[in-house]
Short mmCIF file of C-alpha atoms and ligand atoms in Angstrom, two decimals:
data_model
loop_
_atom_site.label_atom_id
_atom_site.label_comp_id
_atom_site.label_asym_id
_atom_site.label_seq_id
_atom_site.Cartn_x
_atom_site.Cartn_y
_atom_site.Cartn_z
CA MET N 117 141.06 91.66 100.10
CA ARG N 118 140.46 95.24 99.19
CA GLY N 119 138.48 95.50 96.00
CA LEU N 120 138.63 98.55 93.78
CA LEU N 121 135.06 99.32 94.79
CA GLN N 122 136.25 100.34 98.22
CA PHE N 123 138.25 103.08 96.60
CA THR N 124 135.40 104.46 94.59
CA MET N 125 133.27 107.02 96.33
CA ASP N 126 129.80 107.55 94.96
CA LEU N 127 127.41 110.42 95.17
CA PHE N 128 123.91 109.02 95.38
CA GLU N 129 122.04 111.86 96.93
CA GLY N 130 118.49 112.70 96.10
CA LEU N 131 117.52 109.68 94.07
CA GLY N 132 117.03 106.81 96.47
CA ASN N 133 114.49 105.57 98.96
CA GLU N 134 114.18 107.16 102.35
CA ILE N 135 115.09 104.67 105.03
CA ALA N 136 114.48 105.39 108.67
CA PRO N 137 117.80 104.76 110.37
CA ALA N 138 117.48 101.82 112.72
CA LYS N 139 118.81 101.64 116.25
CA PRO N 140 121.52 99.12 116.94
CA PRO N 141 120.33 95.55 117.56
CA LEU N 142 118.52 94.82 120.80
CA PRO N 143 120.57 93.98 123.84
CA ARG N 144 120.69 90.29 124.69
CA THR N 145 118.26 90.87 127.53
CA ARG N 146 115.39 91.33 125.12
CA LYS N 147 114.08 87.79 125.64
CA VAL N 148 113.25 88.45 129.28
CA LYS N 149 111.21 91.51 128.45
CA LYS N 150 109.47 90.17 125.41
CA LYS N 151 106.28 92.02 126.33
CA ALA N 152 107.97 95.40 126.10
CA ALA N 153 107.44 97.41 122.95
CA PRO N 154 110.15 96.79 120.39
CA PRO N 155 112.67 99.52 119.75
CA VAL N 156 111.69 102.04 117.17
CA ALA N 157 114.17 103.38 114.71
CA ALA N 158 115.66 106.64 115.88
CA PRO N 159 114.56 109.88 114.25
CA PRO N 160 116.64 110.71 111.22
CA SER N 161 119.69 112.86 111.73
CA SER N 162 119.51 116.47 110.62
CA ASP N 163 121.48 115.44 107.54
CA ASP N 164 118.58 113.29 106.45
CA THR N 165 115.68 115.65 106.94
CA GLY N 166 115.31 116.45 103.26
CA PRO N 167 113.73 119.57 101.85
CA ALA N 168 111.80 121.84 104.20
CA LEU N 169 108.05 121.58 103.99
CA PRO N 170 106.00 124.57 102.91
CA ALA N 171 104.95 126.84 105.74
CA ILE N 172 101.45 125.32 105.78
CA PRO N 173 100.83 123.30 108.93
CA LEU N 174 101.25 119.61 108.24
CA ARG N 175 97.76 118.99 109.59
CA ASP N 176 96.17 121.13 106.84
CA THR N 177 98.23 119.83 103.95
CA LEU N 178 97.28 116.31 104.87
CA THR N 179 93.55 116.78 105.29
CA LEU N 180 92.00 113.62 103.89
CA ALA N 181 95.29 112.72 102.29
CA SER N 182 95.68 109.09 101.53
CA PHE N 183 98.84 107.18 100.76
CA VAL N 184 98.24 103.68 99.47
CA HIS N 185 101.09 101.29 98.79
CA PRO N 186 100.16 98.95 95.89
CA GLN N 187 101.06 95.91 98.04
CA ALA N 188 99.34 97.27 101.14
CA THR N 189 97.92 94.75 103.57
CA ARG N 190 97.54 96.98 106.63
CA GLU N 191 96.40 100.47 107.28
CA ALA N 192 96.94 103.25 109.81
CA VAL N 193 95.40 106.64 110.37
CA LEU N 194 98.13 109.16 111.10
CA GLY N 195 96.75 112.59 111.91
CA SER N 196 94.10 113.03 109.26
CA ALA N 197 95.94 110.94 106.69
CA ARG N 198 95.17 107.39 105.76
CA VAL N 199 98.30 105.35 105.21
CA ALA N 200 97.92 101.88 103.71
CA TYR N 201 101.25 100.13 103.91
CA GLU N 202 103.06 97.02 102.87
CA PHE N 203 103.79 94.86 105.90
CA LYS N 204 106.29 92.04 106.06
CA ARG N 205 107.78 89.99 108.81
CA GLY N 206 111.28 88.70 108.67
CA LYS N 207 114.46 87.81 110.45
CA ARG N 208 115.28 91.15 111.94
CA LYS N 209 115.62 92.71 115.35
CA THR N 210 113.86 96.03 114.95
CA ILE N 211 110.81 97.43 113.24
CA GLY N 212 111.97 99.14 110.06
CA PHE N 213 110.30 101.81 107.95
CA VAL N 214 111.03 102.60 104.32
CA VAL N 215 109.28 105.30 102.32
CA GLY N 216 109.81 104.73 98.60
CA ALA N 217 108.11 105.74 95.37
CA GLU N 218 105.29 103.27 96.03
CA GLY N 219 104.62 104.31 99.61
CA LEU N 220 105.34 103.04 103.09
CA SER N 221 106.80 99.59 103.80
CA VAL N 222 107.05 98.28 107.32
CA ARG N 223 109.25 95.33 108.29
CA ALA N 224 108.95 93.70 111.70
CA PRO N 225 110.55 90.83 113.59
CA ARG N 226 108.39 87.70 113.81
CA TRP N 227 107.95 87.97 117.57
CA VAL N 228 106.49 91.50 117.58
CA THR N 229 102.72 91.83 118.09
CA LEU N 230 100.58 93.88 115.71
CA ARG N 231 99.78 96.17 118.61
CA ASP N 232 103.49 96.87 118.98
CA VAL N 233 103.69 97.57 115.25
CA ASP N 234 100.80 100.04 115.52
CA ALA N 235 102.47 101.75 118.45
CA ALA N 236 105.77 101.99 116.58
CA ILE N 237 104.04 103.52 113.56
CA LYS N 238 102.32 106.05 115.82
CA GLU N 239 105.62 106.96 117.36
CA LYS N 240 107.21 107.46 113.93
CA SER N 241 104.17 109.15 112.40
CA ASP N 242 105.79 112.58 111.95
CA TRP N 243 108.73 111.12 110.06
CA ILE N 244 106.49 108.83 107.99
CA LEU N 245 104.08 111.60 106.97
CA ARG N 246 106.88 113.99 106.15
CA LYS N 247 108.62 111.45 103.93
CA LEU N 248 105.38 110.39 102.23
CA LEU N 249 104.56 114.01 101.47
CA GLU N 250 108.06 114.80 100.24
CA THR N 251 108.04 111.72 98.01
CA ARG N 252 104.66 112.71 96.57
CA GLN N 253 105.85 116.27 95.94
CA ARG N 254 109.03 115.02 94.27
CA HIS N 255 106.99 112.67 92.09
CA ALA N 256 104.70 115.56 91.08
CA ARG N 257 107.73 117.67 90.17
CA VAL N 258 109.18 114.85 88.08
CA GLU N 259 105.86 114.29 86.32
CA ALA N 260 105.66 118.01 85.58
CA THR N 261 109.03 117.75 83.85
CA ARG N 262 108.11 114.83 81.59
CA ILE N 263 109.23 115.85 78.12
CA ASP N 264 106.90 115.50 75.15
CA TRP N 265 109.38 115.01 72.31
CA LYS N 266 108.25 117.18 69.41
CA ASP N 267 108.95 120.57 67.88
CA GLY N 268 108.53 123.06 70.74
CA ALA N 269 109.48 120.59 73.50
CA GLN N 270 111.25 122.19 76.44
CA PHE N 271 113.81 121.08 78.97
CA PRO N 272 116.21 122.75 81.37
CA PHE N 273 119.78 123.26 80.22
CA MET N 274 122.14 124.58 82.89
CA GLY N 275 119.13 125.81 84.82
CA GLU N 276 117.52 127.66 81.91
CA THR N 277 114.64 126.59 79.72
CA VAL N 278 115.57 125.60 76.19
CA VAL N 279 112.98 125.09 73.44
CA ILE N 280 113.56 122.57 70.66
CA ARG N 281 113.03 123.51 67.02
CA LEU N 282 113.33 120.85 64.36
CA ASP N 283 115.42 122.38 61.60
CA PRO N 284 116.60 119.79 59.04
CA LYS N 285 117.69 122.50 56.58
CA HIS N 286 120.44 123.73 58.83
CA GLY N 287 123.91 122.66 57.88
CA PHE N 288 124.97 121.57 61.33
CA ALA N 289 124.30 117.85 60.89
CA SER N 290 127.86 117.14 61.98
CA VAL N 291 127.30 118.65 65.42
CA GLY N 292 123.63 117.63 65.59
CA GLY N 293 122.29 120.94 66.84
CA THR N 294 122.98 124.54 67.67
CA LEU N 295 121.81 126.74 70.50
CA ASP N 296 120.54 130.23 69.64
CA SER N 297 120.97 133.05 72.07
CA GLY N 298 117.21 133.56 72.42
CA ASP N 299 114.79 136.30 71.36
CA ASP N 300 116.03 139.63 70.08
CA ASP N 301 115.19 141.21 73.42
CA GLY N 302 117.08 138.37 75.09
CA ARG N 303 114.16 137.53 77.38
CA GLY N 304 112.60 134.57 75.60
CA PRO N 305 113.83 131.03 76.10
CA ARG N 306 116.83 129.96 74.07
CA ILE N 307 116.17 127.84 71.01
CA LEU N 308 117.98 124.57 70.39
CA ARG N 309 117.84 123.83 66.66
CA LEU N 310 118.17 120.13 66.00
CA ALA N 311 119.07 118.78 62.58
CA VAL N 312 116.07 116.45 62.60
CA ALA N 313 113.23 116.13 60.05
CA GLN N 314 109.88 117.71 60.94
CA ASN N 315 108.18 114.33 60.76
CA ALA N 316 110.79 112.58 62.94
CA GLU N 317 109.71 110.06 65.56
CA ALA N 318 109.71 111.23 69.17
CA SER N 319 112.57 108.82 69.90
CA GLN N 320 114.73 110.35 67.12
CA ILE N 321 114.17 113.83 68.53
CA ARG N 322 114.98 112.63 72.03
CA ASP N 323 118.16 110.87 70.86
CA ALA N 324 119.33 113.94 68.94
CA ALA N 325 118.70 116.17 71.98
CA GLN N 326 120.46 113.69 74.26
CA ALA N 327 123.49 113.47 71.95
CA TRP N 328 123.74 117.25 71.92
CA LEU N 329 123.35 117.48 75.70
CA MET N 330 125.98 114.81 76.29
CA ARG N 331 128.43 116.71 74.11
CA GLN N 332 127.75 119.89 76.07
CA ALA N 333 128.06 117.95 79.33
CA ARG N 334 131.46 116.49 78.41
CA ARG N 335 132.79 119.87 77.31
CA LEU N 336 131.56 121.65 80.44
CA PHE N 337 132.60 118.91 82.89
CA ILE N 338 136.15 118.88 81.50
CA GLU N 339 136.29 122.66 81.82
CA ARG N 340 135.08 122.52 85.45
CA LEU N 341 137.37 119.58 86.34
CA ASP N 342 140.30 121.58 84.96
CA HIS N 343 139.11 124.59 86.95
CA PHE N 344 138.86 122.81 90.32
CA ALA N 345 141.63 120.19 90.13
CA PRO N 346 144.57 122.61 90.55
CA ARG N 347 142.71 124.42 93.34
CA LEU N 348 142.37 121.11 95.18
CA GLY N 349 145.88 120.01 94.32
CA VAL N 350 144.71 116.85 92.54
CA ARG N 351 145.01 115.39 89.06
CA TRP N 352 142.13 113.74 87.29
CA GLN N 353 142.93 111.21 84.57
CA LYS N 354 139.78 110.22 82.80
CA LEU N 355 136.17 111.40 82.57
CA SER N 356 133.32 109.02 81.79
CA LEU N 357 129.74 110.12 81.44
CA SER N 358 127.22 107.95 83.20
CA ASN N 359 123.50 107.62 82.90
CA ALA N 360 122.88 105.94 86.23
CA ALA N 361 119.43 106.38 87.69
CA THR N 362 120.70 106.60 91.25
CA ARG N 363 124.10 108.24 91.15
CA TRP N 364 125.44 111.68 90.30
CA GLY N 365 129.10 110.87 90.23
CA SER N 366 131.99 108.82 91.51
CA ALA N 367 135.74 109.04 91.79
CA SER N 368 138.40 106.32 91.90
CA VAL N 369 141.90 106.49 93.33
CA ASP N 370 143.36 106.06 89.84
CA GLY N 371 141.97 109.51 89.03
CA SER N 372 138.94 108.37 87.01
CA ILE N 373 135.89 110.54 87.43
CA ARG N 374 132.39 109.51 86.45
CA LEU N 375 129.72 112.17 86.16
CA ASN N 376 126.06 111.77 85.28
CA TRP N 377 125.43 113.66 82.05
CA ARG N 378 121.96 114.66 83.36
CA LEU N 379 123.70 117.11 85.67
CA ILE N 380 123.81 119.38 82.60
CA HIS N 381 120.15 120.22 83.33
CA PHE N 382 121.17 122.01 86.53
CA ARG N 383 122.58 125.44 87.27
CA LEU N 384 126.36 125.75 87.07
CA PRO N 385 126.85 126.09 90.87
CA VAL N 386 125.10 122.74 91.42
CA ILE N 387 127.24 121.10 88.73
CA ASP N 388 130.33 122.69 90.28
CA TYR N 389 129.43 121.22 93.65
CA VAL N 390 129.32 117.69 92.20
CA VAL N 391 132.56 118.20 90.25
CA ALA N 392 134.33 119.54 93.35
CA HIS N 393 132.84 116.73 95.47
CA GLU N 394 134.29 114.03 93.21
CA LEU N 395 137.67 115.75 92.85
CA ALA N 396 137.84 116.17 96.63
CA HIS N 397 137.60 112.36 96.88
CA LEU N 398 140.95 112.16 95.11
CA ARG N 399 142.30 113.71 98.31
CA VAL N 400 139.96 112.18 100.90
CA MET N 401 138.32 108.86 100.03
CA ASP N 402 135.48 109.09 102.53
CA HIS N 403 132.87 111.53 103.79
CA SER N 404 134.75 112.56 106.91
CA HIS N 405 134.91 116.04 108.37
CA ARG N 406 138.22 116.51 106.52
CA PHE N 407 136.49 115.63 103.26
CA TRP N 408 133.79 118.28 103.68
CA GLU N 409 136.43 120.85 104.66
CA THR N 410 138.20 120.05 101.41
CA VAL N 411 134.98 120.57 99.45
CA GLU N 412 134.29 123.79 101.33
CA SER N 413 137.72 125.18 100.46
CA VAL N 414 136.63 125.49 96.82
CA VAL N 415 132.81 125.57 97.13
CA PRO N 416 132.07 127.57 100.30
CA ASP N 417 128.26 127.21 100.00
CA TYR N 418 128.42 123.47 99.26
CA ASP N 419 125.85 122.69 101.96
CA LEU N 420 123.17 124.75 100.25
CA LEU N 421 124.05 123.36 96.82
CA ARG N 422 124.03 119.83 98.18
CA GLN N 423 120.49 120.43 99.42
CA GLN N 424 119.48 121.88 96.05
CA LEU N 425 120.83 118.79 94.32
CA LYS N 426 118.61 116.66 96.56
CA ASP N 427 115.57 118.82 95.75
CA GLU N 428 116.09 119.03 92.00
CA ALA N 429 113.80 117.01 89.80
CA VAL N 430 115.54 115.52 86.78
CA PRO N 431 113.37 115.65 83.66
CA ARG N 432 111.90 112.33 82.64
CA TRP N 433 113.92 111.33 79.65
CA SER N 434 111.42 109.07 77.87
ZN1 LIG J 682 131.17 111.44 97.95
#
């Protein structure tokens, strides 16, 4: 049975855990060489390397660094970094590594010795440290974008900073807000005037800003869908805005497109890449070479934009 889900392609990039790709299961001969070190997951493909590290040698950036998983039961010293990790055994055939928001988790088959686990971690240490550092940097960027909802709060709108002013006197209650063009000299940040009382709760200000942003998102996404659809020779039928924590967009064979309204924080070229990506799925329902050629036909620098989408930090909306 082919469920509809199979015909929906999702764009998850940049929001999930980093999982070290595992090698295929062990050959059946593994029982006779039980003493041999277990296979270690292969290094990630170039597609999975994530953002480039700053030009500081890894050794220096990690001096005395320490990464402690809240459920850590074991510890390793990798370079000059201390890595305390969650360790679990289970029914599996390889040692697996996952770097998530909380830190490093290691999963191992029951028959593997701790010495083998240590050796495997050593062997993967470059990948582990890189992912831990990237995750920490991403977390720091997200924290830096936490929005304090009050008069003067800022957030990015289409890649530019917008400052909120609470302006209940304005007669734009029907549209919820209005965006000024900025200072007279045009250099200051643009002002978003929200029809909200000065003494409003933070949640009211946030909801008013979100409602305004979602309206802008819908208007812009429709405009960009209409721009790219004829160029790709496809028809889209319906746009829904999503708020998923782990997904930028999806497309279904029936022509429905879902786009995450938070994309409206990003620069237009990044938004265009996601729009073109989902529309291209109406022609190619997979991520094959032909799919990426289709994307490239309308967004020639899609590879760069795809990387930028992975690197972007979405403001914390709470
Ligand atoms: Zn896709």
